[in-house]
Tab-separated table of C-alpha atoms and ligand atoms in Angstrom:
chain	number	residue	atom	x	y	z
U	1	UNK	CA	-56.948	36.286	47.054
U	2	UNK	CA	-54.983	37.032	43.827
U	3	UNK	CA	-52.345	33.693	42.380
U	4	UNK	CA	-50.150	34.217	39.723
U	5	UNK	CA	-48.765	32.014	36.949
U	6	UNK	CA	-45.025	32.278	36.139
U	7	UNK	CA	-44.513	32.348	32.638
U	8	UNK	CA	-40.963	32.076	30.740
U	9	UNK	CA	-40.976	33.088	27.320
U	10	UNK	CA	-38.184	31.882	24.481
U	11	UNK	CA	-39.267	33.801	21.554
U	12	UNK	CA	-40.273	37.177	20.349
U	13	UNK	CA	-43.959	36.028	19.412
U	14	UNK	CA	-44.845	32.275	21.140
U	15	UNK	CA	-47.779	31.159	22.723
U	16	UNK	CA	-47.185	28.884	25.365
U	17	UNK	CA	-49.633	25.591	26.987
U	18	UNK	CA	-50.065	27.181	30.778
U	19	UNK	CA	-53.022	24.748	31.119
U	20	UNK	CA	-50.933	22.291	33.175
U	21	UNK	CA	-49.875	25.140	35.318
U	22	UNK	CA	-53.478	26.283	35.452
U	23	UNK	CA	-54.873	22.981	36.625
U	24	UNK	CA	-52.058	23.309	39.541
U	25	UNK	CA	-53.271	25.950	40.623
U	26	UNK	CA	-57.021	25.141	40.737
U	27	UNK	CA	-56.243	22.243	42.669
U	28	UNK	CA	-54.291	24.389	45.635
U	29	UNK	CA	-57.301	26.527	45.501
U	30	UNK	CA	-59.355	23.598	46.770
U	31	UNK	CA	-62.093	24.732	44.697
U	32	UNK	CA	-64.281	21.925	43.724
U	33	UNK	CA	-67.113	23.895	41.634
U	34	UNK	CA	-66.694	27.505	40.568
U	35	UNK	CA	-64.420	29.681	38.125
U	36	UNK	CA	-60.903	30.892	37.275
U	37	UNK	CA	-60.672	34.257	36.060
U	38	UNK	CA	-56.900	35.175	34.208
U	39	UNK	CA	-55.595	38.332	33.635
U	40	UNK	CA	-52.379	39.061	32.018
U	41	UNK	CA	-50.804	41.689	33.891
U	42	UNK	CA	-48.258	43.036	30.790
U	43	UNK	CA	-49.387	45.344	27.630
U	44	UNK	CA	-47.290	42.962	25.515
U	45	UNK	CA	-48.762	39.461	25.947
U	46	UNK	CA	-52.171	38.229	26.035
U	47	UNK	CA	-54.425	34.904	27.125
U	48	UNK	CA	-56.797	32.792	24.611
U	49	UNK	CA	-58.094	29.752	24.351
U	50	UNK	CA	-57.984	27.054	21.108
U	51	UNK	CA	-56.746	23.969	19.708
U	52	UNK	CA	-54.138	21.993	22.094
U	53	UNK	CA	-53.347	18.886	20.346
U	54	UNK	CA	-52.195	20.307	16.866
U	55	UNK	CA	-49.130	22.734	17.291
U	56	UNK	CA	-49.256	23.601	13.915
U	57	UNK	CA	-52.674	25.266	15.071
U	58	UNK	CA	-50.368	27.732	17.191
U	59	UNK	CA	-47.511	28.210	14.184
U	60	UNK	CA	-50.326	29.030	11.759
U	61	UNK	CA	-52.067	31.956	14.476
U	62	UNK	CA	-48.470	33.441	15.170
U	63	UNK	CA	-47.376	33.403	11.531
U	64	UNK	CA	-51.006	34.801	10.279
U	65	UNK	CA	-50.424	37.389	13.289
U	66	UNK	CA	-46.913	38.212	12.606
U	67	UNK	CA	-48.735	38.565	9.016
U	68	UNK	CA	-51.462	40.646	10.127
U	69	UNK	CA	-49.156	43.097	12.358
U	70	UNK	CA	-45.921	43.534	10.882
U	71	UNK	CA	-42.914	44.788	13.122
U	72	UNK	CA	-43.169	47.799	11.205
U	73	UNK	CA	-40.770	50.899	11.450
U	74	UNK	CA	-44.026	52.407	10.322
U	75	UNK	CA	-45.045	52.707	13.859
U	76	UNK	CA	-44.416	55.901	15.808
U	77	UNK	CA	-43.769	54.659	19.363
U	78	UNK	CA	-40.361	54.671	20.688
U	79	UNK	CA	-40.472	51.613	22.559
U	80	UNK	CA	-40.119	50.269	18.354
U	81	UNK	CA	-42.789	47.570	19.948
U	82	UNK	CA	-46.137	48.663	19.125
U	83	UNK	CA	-46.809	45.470	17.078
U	84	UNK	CA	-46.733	43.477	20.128
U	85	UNK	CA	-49.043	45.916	21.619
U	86	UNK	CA	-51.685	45.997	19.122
U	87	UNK	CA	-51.433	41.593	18.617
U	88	UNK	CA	-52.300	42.014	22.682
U	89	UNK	CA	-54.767	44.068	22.317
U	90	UNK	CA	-56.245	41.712	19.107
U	91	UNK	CA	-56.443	38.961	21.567
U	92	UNK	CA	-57.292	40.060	24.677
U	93	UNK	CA	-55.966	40.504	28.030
U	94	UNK	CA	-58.238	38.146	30.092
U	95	UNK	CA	-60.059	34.538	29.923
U	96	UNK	CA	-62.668	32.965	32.435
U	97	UNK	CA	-62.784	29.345	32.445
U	98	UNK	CA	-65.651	27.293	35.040
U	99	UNK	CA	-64.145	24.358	37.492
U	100	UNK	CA	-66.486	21.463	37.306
U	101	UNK	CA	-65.442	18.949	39.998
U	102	UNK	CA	-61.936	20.014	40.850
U	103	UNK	CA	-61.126	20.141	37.023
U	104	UNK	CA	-60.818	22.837	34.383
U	105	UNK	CA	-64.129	22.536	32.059
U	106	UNK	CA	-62.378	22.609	28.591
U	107	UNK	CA	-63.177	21.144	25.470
U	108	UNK	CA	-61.479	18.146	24.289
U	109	UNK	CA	-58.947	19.777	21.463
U	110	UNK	CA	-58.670	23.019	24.242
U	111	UNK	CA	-56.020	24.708	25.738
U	112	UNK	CA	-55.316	27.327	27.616
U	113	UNK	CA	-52.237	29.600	25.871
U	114	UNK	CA	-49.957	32.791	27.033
U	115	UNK	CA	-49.628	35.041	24.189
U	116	UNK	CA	-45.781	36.300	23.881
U	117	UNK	CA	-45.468	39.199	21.725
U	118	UNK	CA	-42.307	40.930	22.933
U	119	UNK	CA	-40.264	38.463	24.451
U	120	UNK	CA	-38.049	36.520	25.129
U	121	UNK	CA	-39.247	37.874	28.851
U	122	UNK	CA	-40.366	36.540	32.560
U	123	UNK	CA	-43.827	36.720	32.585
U	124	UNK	CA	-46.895	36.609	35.254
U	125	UNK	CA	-50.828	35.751	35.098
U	126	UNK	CA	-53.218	37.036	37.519
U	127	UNK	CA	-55.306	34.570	38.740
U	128	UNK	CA	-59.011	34.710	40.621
U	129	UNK	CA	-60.264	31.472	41.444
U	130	UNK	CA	-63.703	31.533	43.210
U	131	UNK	CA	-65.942	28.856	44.196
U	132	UNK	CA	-69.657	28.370	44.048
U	133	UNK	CA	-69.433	27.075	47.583
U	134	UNK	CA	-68.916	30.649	48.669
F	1	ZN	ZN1	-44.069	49.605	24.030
């Protein structure tokens, strides 16, 4: 059984807190022990993991990204988007994260983040959420 995450963005490049949503979703699972694969299902966005308490953390990535991968009329594509493809591509479309006794196993200063790169736009996360239990 696939779950999705609903995702709203605001800005052109954001990355948005979904653990909260995450952890909702876990807990309709029922899954006590196991894992939660997520998949972003867009070529524009992607999923990562890091700091959660700090939101300068998540200013600094998108500015050094913005930095890195300029919205450049460089680029051939007519879409005039492929910054926001290659930034998804940089990061990665998909994170696994284990479910230790109903909860999300994540560090302490961890969260769980959709990556906006095109937006603002409605978004959706693929979720897999197995158990150990079988
Ligand atoms: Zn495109």
């Amino acid at each position: 059984m696939i779950r999705y995450i609903e995702v709203k963005s605001r800005a052109r490049t954001e990355f948005i807190d979904i653990t909260g949503q995450l952890q909702e979703a876990v807990k309709n699972a029922g899954v006590r022990n196991g894992i939660c694969h997520l998949f972003v299902l867009h070529t524009t966005a992607a999923i990562t993991i890091n700091e959660g308490a700090d939101p300068a953390v998540q200013r600094d990535m998108v500015a050094f990204l913005n930095k890195l991968v300029p919205h450049d009329p460089y680029f051939t594509h007519a879409e005039g988007n492929s910054d926001a493809h290659i930034k998804s591509s940089i990061i990665g479309a998909s994170q696994s994260v284990f479910i230790e006794n109903t909860k999300l196993l994540l560090g302490t200063w961890q969260a769980v983040y959709f990556c906006e790169f095109d937006g603002p736009r409605h978004r959706r996360v693929a979720l897999k959420i197995s158990s150990d239990e079988g």
